[in-house]
Amino acid sequence: EMVLTQSPGTLSLSPGERATLSCRASQSVTSSYLAWYQQKPGQAPRLLIYGASRRATGIPDRFSGSGSGTDFTLTISRLEPEDFAVYFCQQYGTSWTFGQGTKVEIK
Amino acid sequence: QVQLVESGGGVVQPGRSLRLSCAASGFTFSSYGMHWVRQAPGKGLEWVALIWYDGSDKYYADSVKGRFTLSRDNSKYTLYLQMNSLRAEDTAVYYCARDSGYENYYYYYALDVWGQGTTVTVSS
C-alpha cells in the first residue's frame, strides 16, 4: 500500500518568505498522478497543482510543484497572508492516497 | 459557476444507515467521474469512493467496501452515497469532489472541484 509522508509537519514562516514542502512516497509515483491541495480551517480542500507541476485554474504563479519518482516538492515563492493553511499531497497508484498534511503557520 | 453541494449528514447510531447526496451545477455532470473523500475530526483526508461518469464502474476504499454504495442520477445532476452498518470510525466530514478527467488525452487522477462537506457523526 502506497504511503505518502509529508514534511515538515508544521512550517513557521513570515509573510514574504519562501515555503518548501516535501512529499515522499513509499513507492515510485507516476508524476502525472501527483497533486497538491490547500485547505483552510472550516473550508474544503482546493486543488493547487496536478501532474506534479501543473497549476490548476486560477492558482497564482507563486505556487509551483516539482519532483519525480518518490520525492515531490510544493514551493510557495513568497508567502501571502492568505497562504497560511494546511497543504496535502495526493497520488494515484491503485487508488487515491493523501499525505497527512503540512501546516504552514505564521511565525 | 461550478458548484457541489452536499447534504444528508447528521447524527446516527452505530449499525444504522445514512444516505448522503451531492448536487452538482455549472458543469456537465454526466461527463465527469465523482468521488467522495472524508476527513475525521482533526485528521487528514481519506479517499472513500469513485463512480465513473456514466455509473458503469465504481471503486471503494477497503475501509468502506461492502458497507457503502455509490450511485448517481445524471438527469438530476446528483451523486449519492448510501452508508450502511455505520461505525464510530466513519465519523467525519464527507466531501464530494469532481474527478479532473482527461486533459489533452492525459488523465491526471486529481480532484478539481470540491463541495463544502456534510458532517456525519456515528455515536450512541
mmCIF file with all atom_site columns, C-alpha atoms in Angstrom:
data_model
loop_
_atom_site.group_PDB
_atom_site.id
_atom_site.type_symbol
_atom_site.label_atom_id
_atom_site.label_alt_id
_atom_site.label_comp_id
_atom_site.label_asym_id
_atom_site.label_entity_id
_atom_site.label_seq_id
_atom_site.pdbx_PDB_ins_code
_atom_site.Cartn_x
_atom_site.Cartn_y
_atom_site.Cartn_z
_atom_site.occupancy
_atom_site.B_iso_or_equiv
_atom_site.pdbx_formal_charge
_atom_site.auth_seq_id
_atom_site.auth_comp_id
_atom_site.auth_asym_id
_atom_site.auth_atom_id
_atom_site.pdbx_PDB_model_num
ATOM 1   C CA . GLU A 1 1   ? 0.000   0.000  0.000   1.00 0.00 ? 1   GLU A CA 1
ATOM 2   C CA . MET A 1 2   ? 1.300   3.386  -1.014  1.00 0.00 ? 2   MET A CA 1
ATOM 3   C CA . VAL A 1 3   ? 2.114   5.776  1.829   1.00 0.00 ? 3   VAL A CA 1
ATOM 4   C CA . LEU A 1 4   ? 2.789   9.478  1.347   1.00 0.00 ? 4   LEU A CA 1
ATOM 5   C CA . THR A 1 5   ? 4.835   11.163 4.080   1.00 0.00 ? 5   THR A CA 1
ATOM 6   C CA . GLN A 1 6   ? 4.827   14.942 4.211   1.00 0.00 ? 6   GLN A CA 1
ATOM 7   C CA . SER A 1 7   ? 7.445   17.032 5.955   1.00 0.00 ? 7   SER A CA 1
ATOM 8   C CA . PRO A 1 8   ? 7.739   19.068 7.968   1.00 0.00 ? 8   PRO A CA 1
ATOM 9   C CA . GLY A 1 9   ? 4.560   18.641 9.974   1.00 0.00 ? 9   GLY A CA 1
ATOM 10  C CA . THR A 1 10  ? 4.485   22.355 10.671  1.00 0.00 ? 10  THR A CA 1
ATOM 11  C CA . LEU A 1 11  ? 6.335   25.168 8.925   1.00 0.00 ? 11  LEU A CA 1
ATOM 12  C CA . SER A 1 12  ? 6.544   28.505 10.758  1.00 0.00 ? 12  SER A CA 1
ATOM 13  C CA . LEU A 1 13  ? 7.319   31.355 8.379   1.00 0.00 ? 13  LEU A CA 1
ATOM 14  C CA . SER A 1 14  ? 6.682   35.057 7.894   1.00 0.00 ? 14  SER A CA 1
ATOM 15  C CA . PRO A 1 15  ? 4.795   36.678 5.019   1.00 0.00 ? 15  PRO A CA 1
ATOM 16  C CA . GLY A 1 16  ? 7.130   37.214 2.091   1.00 0.00 ? 16  GLY A CA 1
ATOM 17  C CA . GLU A 1 17  ? 9.283   34.199 2.898   1.00 0.00 ? 17  GLU A CA 1
ATOM 18  C CA . ARG A 1 18  ? 9.675   31.122 0.729   1.00 0.00 ? 18  ARG A CA 1
ATOM 19  C CA . ALA A 1 19  ? 7.960   27.879 1.745   1.00 0.00 ? 19  ALA A CA 1
ATOM 20  C CA . THR A 1 20  ? 9.225   24.484 0.680   1.00 0.00 ? 20  THR A CA 1
ATOM 21  C CA . LEU A 1 21  ? 7.005   21.484 1.438   1.00 0.00 ? 21  LEU A CA 1
ATOM 22  C CA . SER A 1 22  ? 8.050   17.893 0.867   1.00 0.00 ? 22  SER A CA 1
ATOM 23  C CA . CYS A 1 23  ? 6.016   14.815 -0.060  1.00 0.00 ? 23  CYS A CA 1
ATOM 24  C CA . ARG A 1 24  ? 7.819   11.466 -0.077  1.00 0.00 ? 24  ARG A CA 1
ATOM 25  C CA . ALA A 1 25  ? 6.197   8.293  -1.418  1.00 0.00 ? 25  ALA A CA 1
ATOM 26  C CA . SER A 1 26  ? 6.877   4.767  -0.206  1.00 0.00 ? 26  SER A CA 1
ATOM 27  C CA . GLN A 1 27  ? 6.974   3.611  -3.837  1.00 0.00 ? 27  GLN A CA 1
ATOM 28  C CA . SER A 1 28  ? 7.651   5.374  -7.098  1.00 0.00 ? 28  SER A CA 1
ATOM 29  C CA . VAL A 1 29  ? 4.764   7.570  -8.261  1.00 0.00 ? 29  VAL A CA 1
ATOM 30  C CA . THR A 1 30  ? 3.900   8.388  -11.837 1.00 0.00 ? 30  THR A CA 1
ATOM 31  C CA . SER A 1 31  ? 4.479   12.150 -11.939 1.00 0.00 ? 31  SER A CA 1
ATOM 32  C CA . SER A 1 32  ? 1.253   12.730 -13.808 1.00 0.00 ? 32  SER A CA 1
ATOM 33  C CA . TYR A 1 33  ? -0.621  11.306 -10.831 1.00 0.00 ? 33  TYR A CA 1
ATOM 34  C CA . LEU A 1 34  ? 0.715   13.598 -8.088  1.00 0.00 ? 34  LEU A CA 1
ATOM 35  C CA . ALA A 1 35  ? -1.360  16.554 -6.878  1.00 0.00 ? 35  ALA A CA 1
ATOM 36  C CA . TRP A 1 36  ? -1.289  19.187 -4.121  1.00 0.00 ? 36  TRP A CA 1
ATOM 37  C CA . TYR A 1 37  ? -4.225  20.739 -2.270  1.00 0.00 ? 37  TYR A CA 1
ATOM 38  C CA . GLN A 1 38  ? -4.641  23.655 0.107   1.00 0.00 ? 38  GLN A CA 1
ATOM 39  C CA . GLN A 1 39  ? -7.137  23.583 2.954   1.00 0.00 ? 39  GLN A CA 1
ATOM 40  C CA . LYS A 1 40  ? -8.037  26.470 5.219   1.00 0.00 ? 40  LYS A CA 1
ATOM 41  C CA . PRO A 1 41  ? -9.884  25.998 8.535   1.00 0.00 ? 41  PRO A CA 1
ATOM 42  C CA . GLY A 1 42  ? -13.538 25.169 8.033   1.00 0.00 ? 42  GLY A CA 1
ATOM 43  C CA . GLN A 1 43  ? -13.150 25.004 4.257   1.00 0.00 ? 43  GLN A CA 1
ATOM 44  C CA . ALA A 1 44  ? -12.948 22.284 1.650   1.00 0.00 ? 44  ALA A CA 1
ATOM 45  C CA . PRO A 1 45  ? -9.619  21.433 0.051   1.00 0.00 ? 45  PRO A CA 1
ATOM 46  C CA . ARG A 1 46  ? -8.699  23.309 -3.116  1.00 0.00 ? 46  ARG A CA 1
ATOM 47  C CA . LEU A 1 47  ? -6.652  21.842 -5.944  1.00 0.00 ? 47  LEU A CA 1
ATOM 48  C CA . LEU A 1 48  ? -3.404  23.754 -6.432  1.00 0.00 ? 48  LEU A CA 1
ATOM 49  C CA . ILE A 1 49  ? -1.142  21.538 -8.512  1.00 0.00 ? 49  ILE A CA 1
ATOM 50  C CA . TYR A 1 50  ? -1.755  18.410 -10.596 1.00 0.00 ? 50  TYR A CA 1
ATOM 51  C CA . GLY A 1 51  ? 0.540   16.320 -12.737 1.00 0.00 ? 51  GLY A CA 1
ATOM 52  C CA . ALA A 1 52  ? 3.266   17.218 -10.188 1.00 0.00 ? 52  ALA A CA 1
ATOM 53  C CA . SER A 1 53  ? 3.876   20.666 -11.731 1.00 0.00 ? 53  SER A CA 1
ATOM 54  C CA . ARG A 1 54  ? 0.763   21.953 -13.487 1.00 0.00 ? 54  ARG A CA 1
ATOM 55  C CA . ARG A 1 55  ? -1.093  24.779 -11.775 1.00 0.00 ? 55  ARG A CA 1
ATOM 56  C CA . ALA A 1 56  ? -4.837  24.419 -11.514 1.00 0.00 ? 56  ALA A CA 1
ATOM 57  C CA . THR A 1 57  ? -7.127  27.094 -12.890 1.00 0.00 ? 57  THR A CA 1
ATOM 58  C CA . GLY A 1 58  ? -6.814  30.390 -11.036 1.00 0.00 ? 58  GLY A CA 1
ATOM 59  C CA . ILE A 1 59  ? -3.822  29.395 -8.923  1.00 0.00 ? 59  ILE A CA 1
ATOM 60  C CA . PRO A 1 60  ? -1.218  32.181 -8.624  1.00 0.00 ? 60  PRO A CA 1
ATOM 61  C CA . ASP A 1 61  ? 2.217   31.550 -10.099 1.00 0.00 ? 61  ASP A CA 1
ATOM 62  C CA . ARG A 1 62  ? 3.886   31.864 -6.696  1.00 0.00 ? 62  ARG A CA 1
ATOM 63  C CA . PHE A 1 63  ? 2.796   28.227 -6.260  1.00 0.00 ? 63  PHE A CA 1
ATOM 64  C CA . SER A 1 64  ? 4.944   25.679 -8.068  1.00 0.00 ? 64  SER A CA 1
ATOM 65  C CA . GLY A 1 65  ? 5.368   21.915 -7.942  1.00 0.00 ? 65  GLY A CA 1
ATOM 66  C CA . SER A 1 66  ? 8.292   19.730 -8.860  1.00 0.00 ? 66  SER A CA 1
ATOM 67  C CA . GLY A 1 67  ? 9.723   16.279 -8.371  1.00 0.00 ? 67  GLY A CA 1
ATOM 68  C CA . SER A 1 68  ? 9.617   12.767 -9.679  1.00 0.00 ? 68  SER A CA 1
ATOM 69  C CA . GLY A 1 69  ? 9.858   9.179  -8.541  1.00 0.00 ? 69  GLY A CA 1
ATOM 70  C CA . THR A 1 70  ? 9.367   9.203  -4.783  1.00 0.00 ? 70  THR A CA 1
ATOM 71  C CA . ASP A 1 71  ? 10.200  12.840 -3.935  1.00 0.00 ? 71  ASP A CA 1
ATOM 72  C CA . PHE A 1 72  ? 7.954   15.776 -4.713  1.00 0.00 ? 72  PHE A CA 1
ATOM 73  C CA . THR A 1 73  ? 8.004   19.398 -3.599  1.00 0.00 ? 73  THR A CA 1
ATOM 74  C CA . LEU A 1 74  ? 5.494   22.221 -3.373  1.00 0.00 ? 74  LEU A CA 1
ATOM 75  C CA . THR A 1 75  ? 7.108   25.650 -3.291  1.00 0.00 ? 75  THR A CA 1
ATOM 76  C CA . ILE A 1 76  ? 5.409   28.929 -2.426  1.00 0.00 ? 76  ILE A CA 1
ATOM 77  C CA . SER A 1 77  ? 7.858   31.575 -3.596  1.00 0.00 ? 77  SER A CA 1
ATOM 78  C CA . ARG A 1 78  ? 6.647   34.460 -1.421  1.00 0.00 ? 78  ARG A CA 1
ATOM 79  C CA . LEU A 1 79  ? 4.043   33.775 1.218   1.00 0.00 ? 79  LEU A CA 1
ATOM 80  C CA . GLU A 1 80  ? 0.959   35.940 1.178   1.00 0.00 ? 80  GLU A CA 1
ATOM 81  C CA . PRO A 1 81  ? -1.287  36.205 4.262   1.00 0.00 ? 81  PRO A CA 1
ATOM 82  C CA . GLU A 1 82  ? -3.909  34.005 2.578   1.00 0.00 ? 82  GLU A CA 1
ATOM 83  C CA . ASP A 1 83  ? -1.388  31.188 2.031   1.00 0.00 ? 83  ASP A CA 1
ATOM 84  C CA . PHE A 1 84  ? -1.236  30.178 5.687   1.00 0.00 ? 84  PHE A CA 1
ATOM 85  C CA . ALA A 1 85  ? -3.113  26.895 5.620   1.00 0.00 ? 85  ALA A CA 1
ATOM 86  C CA . VAL A 1 86  ? -2.666  23.114 5.556   1.00 0.00 ? 86  VAL A CA 1
ATOM 87  C CA . TYR A 1 87  ? -1.305  21.502 2.397   1.00 0.00 ? 87  TYR A CA 1
ATOM 88  C CA . PHE A 1 88  ? -1.871  17.906 1.330   1.00 0.00 ? 88  PHE A CA 1
ATOM 89  C CA . CYS A 1 89  ? -0.214  15.896 -1.403  1.00 0.00 ? 89  CYS A CA 1
ATOM 90  C CA . GLN A 1 90  ? -2.169  13.134 -3.163  1.00 0.00 ? 90  GLN A CA 1
ATOM 91  C CA . GLN A 1 91  ? -1.228  10.357 -5.528  1.00 0.00 ? 91  GLN A CA 1
ATOM 92  C CA . TYR A 1 92  ? -2.959  7.736  -7.596  1.00 0.00 ? 92  TYR A CA 1
ATOM 93  C CA . GLY A 1 93  ? -1.490  4.252  -7.810  1.00 0.00 ? 93  GLY A CA 1
ATOM 94  C CA . THR A 1 94  ? -4.120  1.580  -7.369  1.00 0.00 ? 94  THR A CA 1
ATOM 95  C CA . SER A 1 95  ? -6.304  4.057  -5.501  1.00 0.00 ? 95  SER A CA 1
ATOM 96  C CA . TRP A 1 96  ? -6.123  7.625  -4.286  1.00 0.00 ? 96  TRP A CA 1
ATOM 97  C CA . THR A 1 97  ? -3.913  8.310  -1.274  1.00 0.00 ? 97  THR A CA 1
ATOM 98  C CA . PHE A 1 98  ? -3.293  11.536 0.628   1.00 0.00 ? 98  PHE A CA 1
ATOM 99  C CA . GLY A 1 99  ? -0.370  12.612 2.757   1.00 0.00 ? 99  GLY A CA 1
ATOM 100 C CA . GLN A 1 100 ? -1.007  13.606 6.354   1.00 0.00 ? 100 GLN A CA 1
ATOM 101 C CA . GLY A 1 101 ? -0.563  17.310 5.628   1.00 0.00 ? 101 GLY A CA 1
ATOM 102 C CA . THR A 1 102 ? 1.850   20.156 6.354   1.00 0.00 ? 102 THR A CA 1
ATOM 103 C CA . LYS A 1 103 ? 0.599   23.172 8.261   1.00 0.00 ? 103 LYS A CA 1
ATOM 104 C CA . VAL A 1 104 ? 2.097   26.487 7.200   1.00 0.00 ? 104 VAL A CA 1
ATOM 105 C CA . GLU A 1 105 ? 1.660   28.893 10.090  1.00 0.00 ? 105 GLU A CA 1
ATOM 106 C CA . ILE A 1 106 ? 2.577   32.499 10.712  1.00 0.00 ? 106 ILE A CA 1
ATOM 107 C CA . LYS A 1 107 ? 5.796   32.904 12.627  1.00 0.00 ? 107 LYS A CA 1
ATOM 108 C CA . GLN B 2 1   ? -20.353 28.757 -11.518 1.00 0.00 ? 1   GLN B CA 1
ATOM 109 C CA . VAL B 2 2   ? -19.167 25.215 -10.918 1.00 0.00 ? 2   VAL B CA 1
ATOM 110 C CA . GLN B 2 3   ? -20.581 24.052 -7.602  1.00 0.00 ? 3   GLN B CA 1
ATOM 111 C CA . LEU B 2 4   ? -21.090 20.939 -5.499  1.00 0.00 ? 4   LEU B CA 1
ATOM 112 C CA . VAL B 2 5   ? -23.427 20.954 -2.503  1.00 0.00 ? 5   VAL B CA 1
ATOM 113 C CA . GLU B 2 6   ? -23.580 18.020 -0.112  1.00 0.00 ? 6   GLU B CA 1
ATOM 114 C CA . SER B 2 7   ? -26.479 17.174 2.163   1.00 0.00 ? 7   SER B CA 1
ATOM 115 C CA . GLY B 2 8   ? -27.796 14.340 4.292   1.00 0.00 ? 8   GLY B CA 1
ATOM 116 C CA . GLY B 2 9   ? -25.302 14.323 7.128   1.00 0.00 ? 9   GLY B CA 1
ATOM 117 C CA . GLY B 2 10  ? -26.333 14.014 10.756  1.00 0.00 ? 10  GLY B CA 1
ATOM 118 C CA . VAL B 2 11  ? -26.019 12.031 13.952  1.00 0.00 ? 11  VAL B CA 1
ATOM 119 C CA . VAL B 2 12  ? -26.705 8.316  13.656  1.00 0.00 ? 12  VAL B CA 1
ATOM 120 C CA . GLN B 2 13  ? -26.293 5.324  15.960  1.00 0.00 ? 13  GLN B CA 1
ATOM 121 C CA . PRO B 2 14  ? -23.724 2.625  15.223  1.00 0.00 ? 14  PRO B CA 1
ATOM 122 C CA . GLY B 2 15  ? -25.069 -0.013 12.881  1.00 0.00 ? 15  GLY B CA 1
ATOM 123 C CA . ARG B 2 16  ? -27.623 2.307  11.309  1.00 0.00 ? 16  ARG B CA 1
ATOM 124 C CA . SER B 2 17  ? -27.715 3.773  7.791   1.00 0.00 ? 17  SER B CA 1
ATOM 125 C CA . LEU B 2 18  ? -27.486 7.194  6.207   1.00 0.00 ? 18  LEU B CA 1
ATOM 126 C CA . ARG B 2 19  ? -27.628 8.461  2.632   1.00 0.00 ? 19  ARG B CA 1
ATOM 127 C CA . LEU B 2 20  ? -25.622 11.452 1.517   1.00 0.00 ? 20  LEU B CA 1
ATOM 128 C CA . SER B 2 21  ? -26.402 13.486 -1.580  1.00 0.00 ? 21  SER B CA 1
ATOM 129 C CA . CYS B 2 22  ? -24.269 15.817 -3.654  1.00 0.00 ? 22  CYS B CA 1
ATOM 130 C CA . ALA B 2 23  ? -25.983 18.247 -6.009  1.00 0.00 ? 23  ALA B CA 1
ATOM 131 C CA . ALA B 2 24  ? -23.878 19.484 -8.914  1.00 0.00 ? 24  ALA B CA 1
ATOM 132 C CA . SER B 2 25  ? -24.303 22.599 -11.028 1.00 0.00 ? 25  SER B CA 1
ATOM 133 C CA . GLY B 2 26  ? -22.376 24.712 -13.506 1.00 0.00 ? 26  GLY B CA 1
ATOM 134 C CA . PHE B 2 27  ? -20.870 21.848 -15.498 1.00 0.00 ? 27  PHE B CA 1
ATOM 135 C CA . THR B 2 28  ? -21.958 18.799 -17.496 1.00 0.00 ? 28  THR B CA 1
ATOM 136 C CA . PHE B 2 29  ? -22.321 16.345 -14.635 1.00 0.00 ? 29  PHE B CA 1
ATOM 137 C CA . SER B 2 30  ? -22.642 13.303 -16.894 1.00 0.00 ? 30  SER B CA 1
ATOM 138 C CA . SER B 2 31  ? -19.152 13.890 -18.305 1.00 0.00 ? 31  SER B CA 1
ATOM 139 C CA . TYR B 2 32  ? -17.248 13.506 -15.040 1.00 0.00 ? 32  TYR B CA 1
ATOM 140 C CA . GLY B 2 33  ? -16.353 10.827 -12.561 1.00 0.00 ? 33  GLY B CA 1
ATOM 141 C CA . MET B 2 34  ? -17.219 11.769 -8.997  1.00 0.00 ? 34  MET B CA 1
ATOM 142 C CA . HIS B 2 35  ? -15.528 10.987 -5.697  1.00 0.00 ? 35  HIS B CA 1
ATOM 143 C CA . TRP B 2 36  ? -16.306 11.009 -2.009  1.00 0.00 ? 36  TRP B CA 1
ATOM 144 C CA . VAL B 2 37  ? -13.494 11.933 0.361   1.00 0.00 ? 37  VAL B CA 1
ATOM 145 C CA . ARG B 2 38  ? -13.822 12.128 4.141   1.00 0.00 ? 38  ARG B CA 1
ATOM 146 C CA . GLN B 2 39  ? -11.962 13.876 6.923   1.00 0.00 ? 39  GLN B CA 1
ATOM 147 C CA . ALA B 2 40  ? -12.246 12.722 10.521  1.00 0.00 ? 40  ALA B CA 1
ATOM 148 C CA . PRO B 2 41  ? -12.145 15.464 13.159  1.00 0.00 ? 41  PRO B CA 1
ATOM 149 C CA . GLY B 2 42  ? -8.665  16.984 13.297  1.00 0.00 ? 42  GLY B CA 1
ATOM 150 C CA . LYS B 2 43  ? -7.315  14.440 10.829  1.00 0.00 ? 43  LYS B CA 1
ATOM 151 C CA . GLY B 2 44  ? -6.210  14.252 7.217   1.00 0.00 ? 44  GLY B CA 1
ATOM 152 C CA . LEU B 2 45  ? -8.076  13.347 4.068   1.00 0.00 ? 45  LEU B CA 1
ATOM 153 C CA . GLU B 2 46  ? -9.186  9.801  3.259   1.00 0.00 ? 46  GLU B CA 1
ATOM 154 C CA . TRP B 2 47  ? -10.448 8.820  -0.183  1.00 0.00 ? 47  TRP B CA 1
ATOM 155 C CA . VAL B 2 48  ? -13.687 6.849  0.081   1.00 0.00 ? 48  VAL B CA 1
ATOM 156 C CA . ALA B 2 49  ? -15.050 6.023  -3.365  1.00 0.00 ? 49  ALA B CA 1
ATOM 157 C CA . LEU B 2 50  ? -15.264 6.909  -7.067  1.00 0.00 ? 50  LEU B CA 1
ATOM 158 C CA . ILE B 2 51  ? -18.036 6.398  -9.600  1.00 0.00 ? 51  ILE B CA 1
ATOM 159 C CA . TRP B 2 52  ? -17.404 6.761  -13.298 1.00 0.00 ? 52  TRP B CA 1
ATOM 160 C CA . TYR B 2 53  ? -19.163 9.421  -15.348 1.00 0.00 ? 53  TYR B CA 1
ATOM 161 C CA . ASP B 2 54  ? -21.872 7.020  -16.511 1.00 0.00 ? 54  ASP B CA 1
ATOM 162 C CA . GLY B 2 55  ? -22.112 4.944  -13.330 1.00 0.00 ? 55  GLY B CA 1
ATOM 163 C CA . SER B 2 56  ? -20.735 1.874  -15.063 1.00 0.00 ? 56  SER B CA 1
ATOM 164 C CA . ASP B 2 57  ? -17.841 1.371  -12.668 1.00 0.00 ? 57  ASP B CA 1
ATOM 165 C CA . LYS B 2 58  ? -17.296 2.048  -9.002  1.00 0.00 ? 58  LYS B CA 1
ATOM 166 C CA . TYR B 2 59  ? -14.291 1.821  -6.711  1.00 0.00 ? 59  TYR B CA 1
ATOM 167 C CA . TYR B 2 60  ? -14.219 1.800  -2.933  1.00 0.00 ? 60  TYR B CA 1
ATOM 168 C CA . ALA B 2 61  ? -11.636 2.110  -0.194  1.00 0.00 ? 61  ALA B CA 1
ATOM 169 C CA . ASP B 2 62  ? -11.143 -1.117 1.724   1.00 0.00 ? 62  ASP B CA 1
ATOM 170 C CA . SER B 2 63  ? -12.407 0.602  4.876   1.00 0.00 ? 63  SER B CA 1
ATOM 171 C CA . VAL B 2 64  ? -15.907 1.010  3.401   1.00 0.00 ? 64  VAL B CA 1
ATOM 172 C CA . LYS B 2 65  ? -16.146 -1.811 0.880   1.00 0.00 ? 65  LYS B CA 1
ATOM 173 C CA . GLY B 2 66  ? -19.286 -3.866 1.366   1.00 0.00 ? 66  GLY B CA 1
ATOM 174 C CA . ARG B 2 67  ? -20.912 -1.211 3.570   1.00 0.00 ? 67  ARG B CA 1
ATOM 175 C CA . PHE B 2 68  ? -21.053 1.892  1.353   1.00 0.00 ? 68  PHE B CA 1
ATOM 176 C CA . THR B 2 69  ? -22.648 2.099  -2.104  1.00 0.00 ? 69  THR B CA 1
ATOM 177 C CA . LEU B 2 70  ? -22.211 4.848  -4.672  1.00 0.00 ? 70  LEU B CA 1
ATOM 178 C CA . SER B 2 71  ? -24.794 5.803  -7.225  1.00 0.00 ? 71  SER B CA 1
ATOM 179 C CA . ARG B 2 72  ? -25.651 8.772  -9.405  1.00 0.00 ? 72  ARG B CA 1
ATOM 180 C CA . ASP B 2 73  ? -28.603 10.187 -11.300 1.00 0.00 ? 73  ASP B CA 1
ATOM 181 C CA . ASN B 2 74  ? -27.215 12.153 -14.226 1.00 0.00 ? 74  ASN B CA 1
ATOM 182 C CA . SER B 2 75  ? -30.656 13.528 -15.114 1.00 0.00 ? 75  SER B CA 1
ATOM 183 C CA . LYS B 2 76  ? -30.816 15.122 -11.664 1.00 0.00 ? 76  LYS B CA 1
ATOM 184 C CA . TYR B 2 77  ? -27.149 16.124 -11.516 1.00 0.00 ? 77  TYR B CA 1
ATOM 185 C CA . THR B 2 78  ? -26.907 14.298 -8.223  1.00 0.00 ? 78  THR B CA 1
ATOM 186 C CA . LEU B 2 79  ? -24.456 11.899 -6.625  1.00 0.00 ? 79  LEU B CA 1
ATOM 187 C CA . TYR B 2 80  ? -25.384 9.620  -3.732  1.00 0.00 ? 80  TYR B CA 1
ATOM 188 C CA . LEU B 2 81  ? -23.531 7.705  -1.054  1.00 0.00 ? 81  LEU B CA 1
ATOM 189 C CA . GLN B 2 82  ? -25.538 5.054  0.776   1.00 0.00 ? 82  GLN B CA 1
ATOM 190 C CA . MET B 2 83  ? -23.782 4.234  4.039   1.00 0.00 ? 83  MET B CA 1
ATOM 191 C CA . ASN B 2 84  ? -24.855 1.106  5.904   1.00 0.00 ? 84  ASN B CA 1
ATOM 192 C CA . SER B 2 85  ? -23.589 -0.574 9.076   1.00 0.00 ? 85  SER B CA 1
ATOM 193 C CA . LEU B 2 86  ? -22.061 2.665  10.239  1.00 0.00 ? 86  LEU B CA 1
ATOM 194 C CA . ARG B 2 87  ? -19.260 2.609  12.776  1.00 0.00 ? 87  ARG B CA 1
ATOM 195 C CA . ALA B 2 88  ? -17.797 5.205  15.115  1.00 0.00 ? 88  ALA B CA 1
ATOM 196 C CA . GLU B 2 89  ? -14.734 5.422  12.865  1.00 0.00 ? 89  GLU B CA 1
ATOM 197 C CA . ASP B 2 90  ? -16.948 6.618  9.993   1.00 0.00 ? 90  ASP B CA 1
ATOM 198 C CA . THR B 2 91  ? -17.430 9.894  11.853  1.00 0.00 ? 91  THR B CA 1
ATOM 199 C CA . ALA B 2 92  ? -16.120 12.601 9.544   1.00 0.00 ? 92  ALA B CA 1
ATOM 200 C CA . VAL B 2 93  ? -16.882 15.452 7.211   1.00 0.00 ? 93  VAL B CA 1
ATOM 201 C CA . TYR B 2 94  ? -17.767 13.913 3.868   1.00 0.00 ? 94  TYR B CA 1
ATOM 202 C CA . TYR B 2 95  ? -16.829 15.836 0.731   1.00 0.00 ? 95  TYR B CA 1
ATOM 203 C CA . CYS B 2 96  ? -17.930 15.101 -2.782  1.00 0.00 ? 96  CYS B CA 1
ATOM 204 C CA . ALA B 2 97  ? -15.391 16.067 -5.400  1.00 0.00 ? 97  ALA B CA 1
ATOM 205 C CA . ARG B 2 98  ? -15.185 16.056 -9.166  1.00 0.00 ? 98  ARG B CA 1
ATOM 206 C CA . ASP B 2 99  ? -12.612 13.938 -10.925 1.00 0.00 ? 99  ASP B CA 1
ATOM 207 C CA . SER B 2 100 ? -10.358 16.068 -13.114 1.00 0.00 ? 100 SER B CA 1
ATOM 208 C CA . GLY B 2 101 ? -10.788 13.705 -16.049 1.00 0.00 ? 101 GLY B CA 1
ATOM 209 C CA . TYR B 2 102 ? -8.818  13.975 -19.270 1.00 0.00 ? 102 TYR B CA 1
ATOM 210 C CA . GLU B 2 103 ? -6.796  16.984 -20.357 1.00 0.00 ? 103 GLU B CA 1
ATOM 211 C CA . ASN B 2 104 ? -5.225  16.785 -23.795 1.00 0.00 ? 104 ASN B CA 1
ATOM 212 C CA . TYR B 2 105 ? -5.504  12.976 -23.711 1.00 0.00 ? 105 TYR B CA 1
ATOM 213 C CA . TYR B 2 106 ? -3.768  12.727 -20.308 1.00 0.00 ? 106 TYR B CA 1
ATOM 214 C CA . TYR B 2 107 ? -5.547  11.522 -17.200 1.00 0.00 ? 107 TYR B CA 1
ATOM 215 C CA . TYR B 2 108 ? -4.252  13.152 -14.044 1.00 0.00 ? 108 TYR B CA 1
ATOM 216 C CA . TYR B 2 109 ? -6.297  11.456 -11.309 1.00 0.00 ? 109 TYR B CA 1
ATOM 217 C CA . ALA B 2 110 ? -6.787  14.709 -9.405  1.00 0.00 ? 110 ALA B CA 1
ATOM 218 C CA . LEU B 2 111 ? -9.904  16.102 -7.732  1.00 0.00 ? 111 LEU B CA 1
ATOM 219 C CA . ASP B 2 112 ? -10.510 19.548 -9.141  1.00 0.00 ? 112 ASP B CA 1
ATOM 220 C CA . VAL B 2 113 ? -13.786 20.757 -7.615  1.00 0.00 ? 113 VAL B CA 1
ATOM 221 C CA . TRP B 2 114 ? -14.912 20.137 -4.030  1.00 0.00 ? 114 TRP B CA 1
ATOM 222 C CA . GLY B 2 115 ? -18.108 20.697 -2.141  1.00 0.00 ? 115 GLY B CA 1
ATOM 223 C CA . GLN B 2 116 ? -18.185 22.258 1.326   1.00 0.00 ? 116 GLN B CA 1
ATOM 224 C CA . GLY B 2 117 ? -18.866 18.945 3.007   1.00 0.00 ? 117 GLY B CA 1
ATOM 225 C CA . THR B 2 118 ? -21.524 17.403 5.219   1.00 0.00 ? 118 THR B CA 1
ATOM 226 C CA . THR B 2 119 ? -20.850 16.105 8.725   1.00 0.00 ? 119 THR B CA 1
ATOM 227 C CA . VAL B 2 120 ? -21.610 12.538 9.738   1.00 0.00 ? 120 VAL B CA 1
ATOM 228 C CA . THR B 2 121 ? -21.404 11.617 13.417  1.00 0.00 ? 121 THR B CA 1
ATOM 229 C CA . VAL B 2 122 ? -21.798 7.988  14.440  1.00 0.00 ? 122 VAL B CA 1
ATOM 230 C CA . SER B 2 123 ? -22.490 7.776  18.134  1.00 0.00 ? 123 SER B CA 1
ATOM 231 C CA . SER B 2 124 ? -24.808 6.039  20.544  1.00 0.00 ? 124 SER B CA 1
#
